Coordinates of C-alpha atoms in Angstrom, one line a residue:
Chain A
M1 CA 50.9 30.8 147.8
D2 CA 51.7 34.0 149.7
G3 CA 55.1 35.1 150.8
E4 CA 55.5 33.6 154.3
A5 CA 53.9 30.3 153.3
L6 CA 56.3 30.1 150.3
N7 CA 59.3 30.7 152.6
Q8 CA 58.1 27.9 155.0
A9 CA 57.5 25.5 152.1
V10 CA 61.0 26.0 150.8
I11 CA 62.5 25.6 154.3
A12 CA 60.5 22.4 154.8
L13 CA 61.9 21.2 151.5
E14 CA 65.5 22.0 152.4
P15 CA 66.2 22.3 156.1
A16 CA 69.6 23.9 155.5
A17 CA 67.9 26.9 154.0
A18 CA 67.0 30.0 156.0
K19 CA 64.9 33.0 155.4
R20 CA 66.8 36.0 154.0
E21 CA 66.0 39.3 155.8
K22 CA 65.9 42.5 153.8
A23 CA 64.2 41.4 150.6
D24 CA 61.3 42.8 148.7
R25 CA 59.9 39.3 147.9
P26 CA 60.0 35.8 149.4
A27 CA 63.7 35.0 149.8
V28 CA 65.8 32.2 151.2
Q29 CA 69.5 31.7 151.5
V30 CA 71.2 28.3 151.2
P31 CA 74.7 27.0 151.6
P32 CA 76.4 26.5 148.1
E33 CA 76.7 22.8 148.4
K34 CA 72.9 22.4 148.8
L35 CA 72.1 24.7 145.9
A36 CA 71.9 22.2 143.0
A37 CA 69.6 19.8 144.9
L38 CA 67.4 22.7 146.0
A39 CA 67.1 24.0 142.5
L40 CA 66.0 20.7 141.2
A41 CA 63.5 20.3 144.0
L42 CA 62.1 23.8 143.4
R43 CA 61.5 23.1 139.8
D44 CA 60.0 19.6 140.2
E45 CA 57.8 20.1 143.3
P46 CA 54.3 20.5 141.9
A47 CA 53.2 22.9 144.6
L48 CA 56.1 25.3 143.8
A49 CA 56.9 24.6 140.2
F50 CA 59.5 27.3 139.6
D51 CA 60.0 26.6 136.0
L52 CA 61.7 29.9 135.0
L53 CA 65.0 31.4 136.1
L54 CA 64.2 35.1 135.5
D55 CA 67.6 36.5 136.5
H56 CA 70.9 35.5 137.9
T57 CA 73.4 37.9 139.2
A58 CA 76.1 38.4 141.9
I59 CA 76.8 40.9 144.6
D60 CA 80.4 41.7 145.6
W61 CA 80.3 42.2 149.4
I62 CA 83.9 43.2 149.6
A63 CA 83.9 44.2 153.3
E64 CA 82.6 40.8 154.3
E65 CA 84.9 39.0 151.9
R66 CA 82.2 37.1 150.1
F67 CA 80.2 37.1 146.9
E68 CA 76.4 36.6 147.1
L69 CA 74.8 34.9 144.2
V70 CA 71.2 35.8 143.5
Y71 CA 68.8 33.6 141.6
V72 CA 65.3 35.1 140.9
L73 CA 62.8 32.4 140.1
Y74 CA 59.3 32.6 138.7
S75 CA 56.5 30.0 138.3
T76 CA 54.5 30.3 135.2
V77 CA 52.1 27.8 136.7
H78 CA 51.3 29.5 140.0
G79 CA 52.6 33.0 139.2
H80 CA 54.7 33.5 142.3
Y81 CA 58.3 34.7 142.7
L82 CA 61.2 33.5 144.9
M83 CA 64.7 34.8 145.4
V84 CA 67.3 32.2 146.3
T85 CA 70.7 33.4 147.4
T86 CA 74.0 31.7 148.3
S87 CA 77.3 33.1 149.6
V88 CA 80.7 32.0 148.5
P89 CA 84.1 33.2 149.9
R90 CA 85.8 35.8 147.8
G91 CA 89.0 33.8 147.7
A92 CA 87.5 30.7 146.1
P93 CA 84.2 31.5 144.5
V94 CA 83.0 28.1 143.3
V95 CA 79.4 27.0 143.1
P96 CA 77.6 24.2 141.3
T97 CA 75.9 25.1 138.0
V98 CA 72.1 25.1 137.7
S99 CA 72.3 25.1 133.9
A100 CA 71.1 21.4 134.0
V101 CA 68.0 22.6 135.8
W102 CA 67.2 25.7 133.8
P103 CA 68.9 25.8 130.4
I104 CA 68.8 29.7 130.4
A105 CA 71.3 29.6 133.2
H106 CA 73.9 28.5 130.7
W107 CA 74.3 32.1 129.3
Q108 CA 73.5 33.9 132.6
E109 CA 76.3 32.0 134.3
R110 CA 78.6 32.8 131.5
E111 CA 77.8 36.5 132.0
V112 CA 78.4 36.3 135.8
F113 CA 81.7 34.4 135.2
D114 CA 82.7 37.1 132.7
L115 CA 82.1 40.1 134.8
M116 CA 82.4 38.8 138.4
G117 CA 84.7 35.8 138.0
I118 CA 82.5 33.1 139.7
Q119 CA 83.5 29.6 138.8
Y120 CA 80.7 27.2 138.1
D121 CA 81.3 23.5 138.7
D122 CA 80.2 21.3 135.8
H123 CA 79.2 24.2 133.5
P124 CA 79.4 22.7 130.0
D125 CA 81.0 25.8 128.3
L126 CA 82.3 28.4 130.7
R127 CA 83.7 31.1 128.4
R128 CA 83.6 34.9 128.4
L129 CA 80.3 36.2 127.1
F130 CA 80.7 40.0 126.6
L131 CA 84.4 40.8 126.9
E132 CA 87.2 39.7 124.6
D133 CA 88.7 36.3 125.2
E134 CA 92.1 37.8 126.1
W135 CA 90.7 40.2 128.8
Q136 CA 92.5 40.0 132.1
G137 CA 90.4 40.1 135.3
H138 CA 86.7 40.6 136.0
P139 CA 85.7 44.2 135.8
L140 CA 82.6 44.3 138.0
R141 CA 84.5 43.3 141.1
K142 CA 84.8 46.2 143.4
D143 CA 88.6 46.0 143.5
Y144 CA 89.1 45.8 139.7
K145 CA 91.7 48.2 138.3
D146 CA 93.4 48.5 134.9
D147 CA 95.5 51.0 133.0
H148 CA 92.6 52.3 130.9
M149 CA 90.3 53.3 133.8
L150 CA 90.3 56.9 134.9
G151 CA 89.5 57.7 138.6
L152 CA 87.1 60.4 139.6
P153 CA 88.9 63.8 140.1
K154 CA 89.2 64.9 143.7
Chain B
M1 CA 72.4 84.2 84.8
G2 CA 71.1 85.5 88.1
L3 CA 69.7 82.1 89.1
V4 CA 73.0 80.3 88.2
T5 CA 75.0 83.0 90.1
D6 CA 73.1 82.1 93.2
R7 CA 73.5 78.4 92.8
L8 CA 77.1 78.4 91.8
P9 CA 78.9 80.8 94.0
R10 CA 82.6 81.3 93.1
V11 CA 82.1 79.8 89.7
V12 CA 79.9 82.4 88.0
E13 CA 80.6 85.9 89.1
N14 CA 78.6 89.0 88.4
I15 CA 80.4 91.9 86.7
P16 CA 78.8 95.1 85.6
G17 CA 77.1 94.4 82.3
G18 CA 76.8 90.7 82.6
S19 CA 78.2 87.5 84.1
I20 CA 81.5 85.7 83.6
L21 CA 82.3 82.0 84.1
I22 CA 85.5 81.6 86.0
T23 CA 87.3 78.3 85.8
S24 CA 87.8 77.2 89.3
L25 CA 87.8 73.5 89.4
D26 CA 88.5 73.2 93.1
A27 CA 85.5 75.3 93.9
F28 CA 83.3 73.3 91.6
I29 CA 84.4 70.0 93.0
N30 CA 83.9 71.2 96.5
W31 CA 80.5 72.5 95.6
A32 CA 79.5 69.1 94.3
R33 CA 81.0 67.3 97.3
R34 CA 79.4 69.4 99.9
N35 CA 75.9 69.3 98.4
S36 CA 75.7 65.5 98.1
L37 CA 77.1 64.3 101.4
W38 CA 76.0 60.7 101.9
P39 CA 76.1 59.6 105.5
L40 CA 77.2 56.4 107.1
A41 CA 75.0 56.0 110.2
F42 CA 77.1 54.7 113.0
G43 CA 74.6 54.9 115.8
T44 CA 75.4 53.0 119.0
K45 CA 73.2 54.8 121.5
C46 CA 70.4 57.2 122.1
C47 CA 72.0 59.9 119.9
A48 CA 71.2 57.7 117.0
I49 CA 67.5 58.2 117.5
E50 CA 67.9 62.0 117.4
M51 CA 70.6 62.1 114.7
L52 CA 69.8 59.4 112.3
M53 CA 66.1 58.8 112.7
A54 CA 64.5 62.1 113.7
T55 CA 66.6 64.1 111.3
G56 CA 66.0 61.7 108.5
A57 CA 62.2 61.8 109.0
P58 CA 60.0 64.2 107.0
H59 CA 59.5 66.7 109.9
Q60 CA 63.2 67.6 110.1
D61 CA 64.1 66.3 106.6
L62 CA 67.8 65.7 106.2
S63 CA 67.4 65.7 102.4
R64 CA 67.1 69.5 102.4
F65 CA 70.9 69.3 102.8
G66 CA 71.5 66.7 100.2
A67 CA 72.5 64.2 102.9
E68 CA 69.6 61.8 103.1
V69 CA 71.1 58.9 101.2
A70 CA 72.0 56.7 104.2
R71 CA 72.9 53.4 102.5
Q72 CA 74.4 51.7 105.5
S73 CA 77.5 50.8 103.5
P74 CA 80.9 52.5 104.0
R75 CA 81.8 52.1 100.3
Q76 CA 79.1 54.6 99.3
A77 CA 79.4 57.0 102.2
D78 CA 81.1 60.4 102.3
F79 CA 80.9 61.1 106.0
M80 CA 80.3 59.0 109.1
V81 CA 78.0 60.1 111.9
V82 CA 79.3 58.6 115.1
A83 CA 76.2 58.9 117.4
G84 CA 76.8 57.3 120.7
A85 CA 79.5 55.8 123.0
I86 CA 82.2 53.6 121.5
V87 CA 83.5 50.8 123.7
K88 CA 86.9 49.1 123.4
K89 CA 85.3 46.1 121.6
M90 CA 83.6 48.3 119.1
A91 CA 86.6 50.6 118.3
P92 CA 88.4 48.2 115.8
R93 CA 85.1 47.8 114.0
L94 CA 84.6 51.5 113.8
R95 CA 88.1 52.0 112.5
M96 CA 87.7 49.3 109.9
L97 CA 84.5 50.9 108.6
Y98 CA 86.2 54.2 108.4
E99 CA 89.0 52.7 106.4
Q100 CA 86.6 51.2 104.0
M101 CA 85.1 54.6 103.1
A102 CA 86.2 56.2 99.9
E103 CA 88.2 59.5 100.2
P104 CA 87.5 62.2 100.8
R105 CA 85.9 61.1 104.0
Y106 CA 84.6 63.1 106.9
V107 CA 83.5 62.2 110.5
I108 CA 81.0 64.0 112.6
A109 CA 81.0 63.1 116.3
T110 CA 77.7 63.9 117.9
G111 CA 76.9 63.9 121.5
S112 CA 78.9 63.8 124.7
C113 CA 79.7 60.1 124.5
A114 CA 81.2 60.3 121.1
I115 CA 83.1 63.5 121.9
S116 CA 84.6 62.5 125.3
G117 CA 83.0 59.4 126.7
G118 CA 80.4 61.6 128.4
P119 CA 78.9 60.4 131.7
F120 CA 80.9 57.1 131.3
M121 CA 84.3 58.9 131.3
Y122 CA 85.3 58.0 134.9
N123 CA 85.6 54.5 136.5
S124 CA 84.7 52.7 133.3
Y125 CA 86.7 49.7 132.2
T126 CA 85.6 49.7 128.6
I127 CA 84.6 53.1 127.2
V128 CA 86.8 54.9 124.6
R129 CA 87.1 58.5 125.8
G130 CA 86.2 60.2 122.6
V131 CA 85.9 58.8 119.1
D132 CA 88.9 61.0 118.1
E133 CA 91.1 58.4 119.7
V134 CA 90.0 56.0 116.9
V135 CA 89.4 58.1 113.8
P136 CA 90.1 61.8 112.9
V137 CA 87.0 63.9 113.6
D138 CA 86.1 66.9 111.5
V139 CA 83.1 68.3 113.3
Y140 CA 82.0 67.9 116.9
V141 CA 78.3 68.5 117.7
P142 CA 77.9 68.8 121.5
G143 CA 74.7 67.9 123.4
C144 CA 73.3 65.0 125.3
P145 CA 71.8 64.3 122.8
P146 CA 72.0 67.3 120.5
R147 CA 68.7 68.5 119.0
P148 CA 68.2 67.8 115.2
E149 CA 68.8 71.6 114.6
A150 CA 72.2 71.2 116.3
F151 CA 73.0 68.4 114.0
F152 CA 72.0 70.4 111.0
W153 CA 74.3 73.2 112.3
G154 CA 77.1 70.6 112.4
L155 CA 76.3 69.4 109.0
M156 CA 76.3 72.9 107.6
T157 CA 79.6 73.5 109.3
L158 CA 81.0 70.5 107.6
Q159 CA 79.7 71.9 104.3
R160 CA 81.4 75.2 105.0
M161 CA 84.6 73.3 105.8
I162 CA 84.5 71.5 102.5
R163 CA 83.9 74.7 100.6
E164 CA 86.8 76.4 102.3
G165 CA 89.0 73.4 102.7
E166 CA 90.6 70.9 100.4
S167 CA 92.1 71.6 97.0
I168 CA 93.4 69.3 94.2
A169 CA 96.9 70.5 94.8
R170 CA 96.8 69.8 98.6
P171 CA 94.5 66.8 99.1
N172 CA 93.7 65.8 102.7
I173 CA 94.9 69.1 104.1
R174 CA 91.9 70.3 106.1
R175 CA 90.9 72.7 108.8
K176 CA 91.2 71.4 112.3
P177 CA 88.2 70.0 114.0
V178 CA 85.4 72.4 114.6
M179 CA 83.2 72.5 117.6
A180 CA 79.7 73.3 116.2
A181 CA 77.8 74.4 119.3
L182 CA 74.4 75.8 118.6
P183 CA 73.7 78.9 120.7
Q184 CA 70.3 80.1 121.8
G185 CA 68.4 82.4 119.5
I186 CA 70.7 82.0 116.6
K187 CA 70.1 84.0 113.4
P188 CA 71.5 83.1 110.0
E189 CA 74.0 86.0 109.9
D190 CA 75.3 84.9 113.3
F191 CA 75.8 81.5 111.9
R192 CA 77.7 82.8 109.0
E193 CA 79.9 85.0 111.2
E194 CA 80.6 82.2 113.7
V195 CA 81.6 79.7 111.1
R196 CA 83.8 82.2 109.3
R197 CA 85.5 82.9 112.6
L198 CA 86.1 79.2 113.3
L199 CA 87.4 78.5 109.8
E200 CA 89.6 81.5 109.5
A201 CA 91.5 80.7 112.6
E202 CA 95.1 79.5 111.8
N203 CA 94.6 75.8 112.0
E204 CA 95.1 73.1 109.6
V205 CA 95.5 69.3 109.9
N206 CA 96.9 66.6 107.7
V207 CA 94.2 63.9 107.8
D208 CA 96.6 61.2 106.6
E209 CA 99.1 61.9 109.4
A210 CA 96.4 62.2 112.0
A211 CA 94.9 58.9 111.0
A212 CA 98.3 57.1 110.9
S213 CA 99.2 58.1 114.4
K214 CA 96.5 56.2 116.1
I215 CA 97.3 53.3 118.4
W216 CA 94.0 51.7 117.3
L217 CA 95.6 50.9 113.9
E218 CA 97.5 48.1 115.7
K219 CA 94.3 46.9 117.3
V220 CA 92.6 46.8 113.9
D221 CA 95.4 44.7 112.5
Q222 CA 95.2 42.3 115.4
W223 CA 91.5 42.0 115.2
M224 CA 91.5 41.5 111.4
A225 CA 94.3 38.9 111.8
K226 CA 92.2 37.1 114.3
H227 CA 88.7 37.3 112.8
L228 CA 88.8 37.9 109.1
I229 CA 92.1 37.2 107.3
K230 CA 92.2 33.4 107.4
P231 CA 94.2 31.9 104.5

C-alpha cells in the first residue's frame, strides 16, 4: 500500500484521525482518547497488519504547551511504515498505554516516562528505566534544570 | 655487568675498573613496579577501542611495556585506565572498583570525556565533569580519542612517575597529576626532557588525602548500603 492510500485507510478506520503534515512517511494524528482503540485496529486489520512498534518517543513543544507522542509502526507482513502521533497538554500529560497491543511498548513507555514524564494509564509497571529511582524531575523536558547542570558560557 | 647496568639503572653503577651493586631498595621496588603494570580496563566509550583494544593488539603491542595483563579484575590490577565519559550512575561503581584495587594504585584518565566531560560538559544532567571528581588521577592523556602512541606516552610518563616517586619511608606521597600531551614530531630526547621538566616541578600530592576528600565517598556508601550490604 502506498503512502496516500495508507493514510486514507487509517482515516477510514478511525474518523477522528487526520493526516499529519510535515512527515517523511505516512503519518496520522489522533486524539489521545482514541489512541488505544486505533492501535488495536491497526494491529488486527489484515490489510494493515502493523505488528511491530519500531519506536516510541515524545517531543516537547514547549512554546505550544504540549507534548507530542510519536509511535513508529512497521508491518512485517506488508513491509510498510506508519507514524501515529498524539498530543497531550503539558500540564497533564496522560495517555492510555499501548503495551497490551505491542508488548515492546512496555519498556519504551518506561523510557519516555523516565525522561519526559508522560503518565501512561493502565501501564502494568511504570517505573524509571535509566535514571536512579530517587531522581527528581524528567531531564529531557526543555525546562529541566538542576544543580549539577552547567549552562553554556556567554 | 654491562647488560645488567643497562637493565637495572640506579641499582648497579659503573665505576672505573668495574661495577658496584648499590643497595637501594626503593629504586629496586619501583623498578619492579613500573615494569609490570597490570591495567584494569575501565572503558565506557569510544576511547576504549583505541586505548584498550588497539593498544593491546599485536600491531601496537602494549606488552612491550609490561602492561598487557588486563585481567578485568580490580584485585589484580595496578592501574586503572578510565577511557570514556563517566555518568553519575556509573561514578559510585568506578569508585568502588578503585577501592578494591591493591595499593599502590594508579589512574590514567584518557580522552576529553574522562578529563573534563569533553563535549558533554555543558547542559548535561548526568555527566561527571572529569573523573578526578571521583578518584585521584595520576596521568591525563588528552585527545578525542588519543592515538595509541599518545597512550604509550602516558604510560611511559606513569613509569617515570613511579621511578621518581614513592619511597618506603613516604608511601602514597606522589607527584601531582601530569598532563601527558604528545606533541608533533617528538624525539626520544625531547620526551625525556619534557617528562623531567614535569616531574621536577615542585608539586607533590598525598593520595590518601586526595582520595578521602571526595564527595563521592558518601555516594558509594549510600549505593553500597542500598544494593550490596544486606544483612
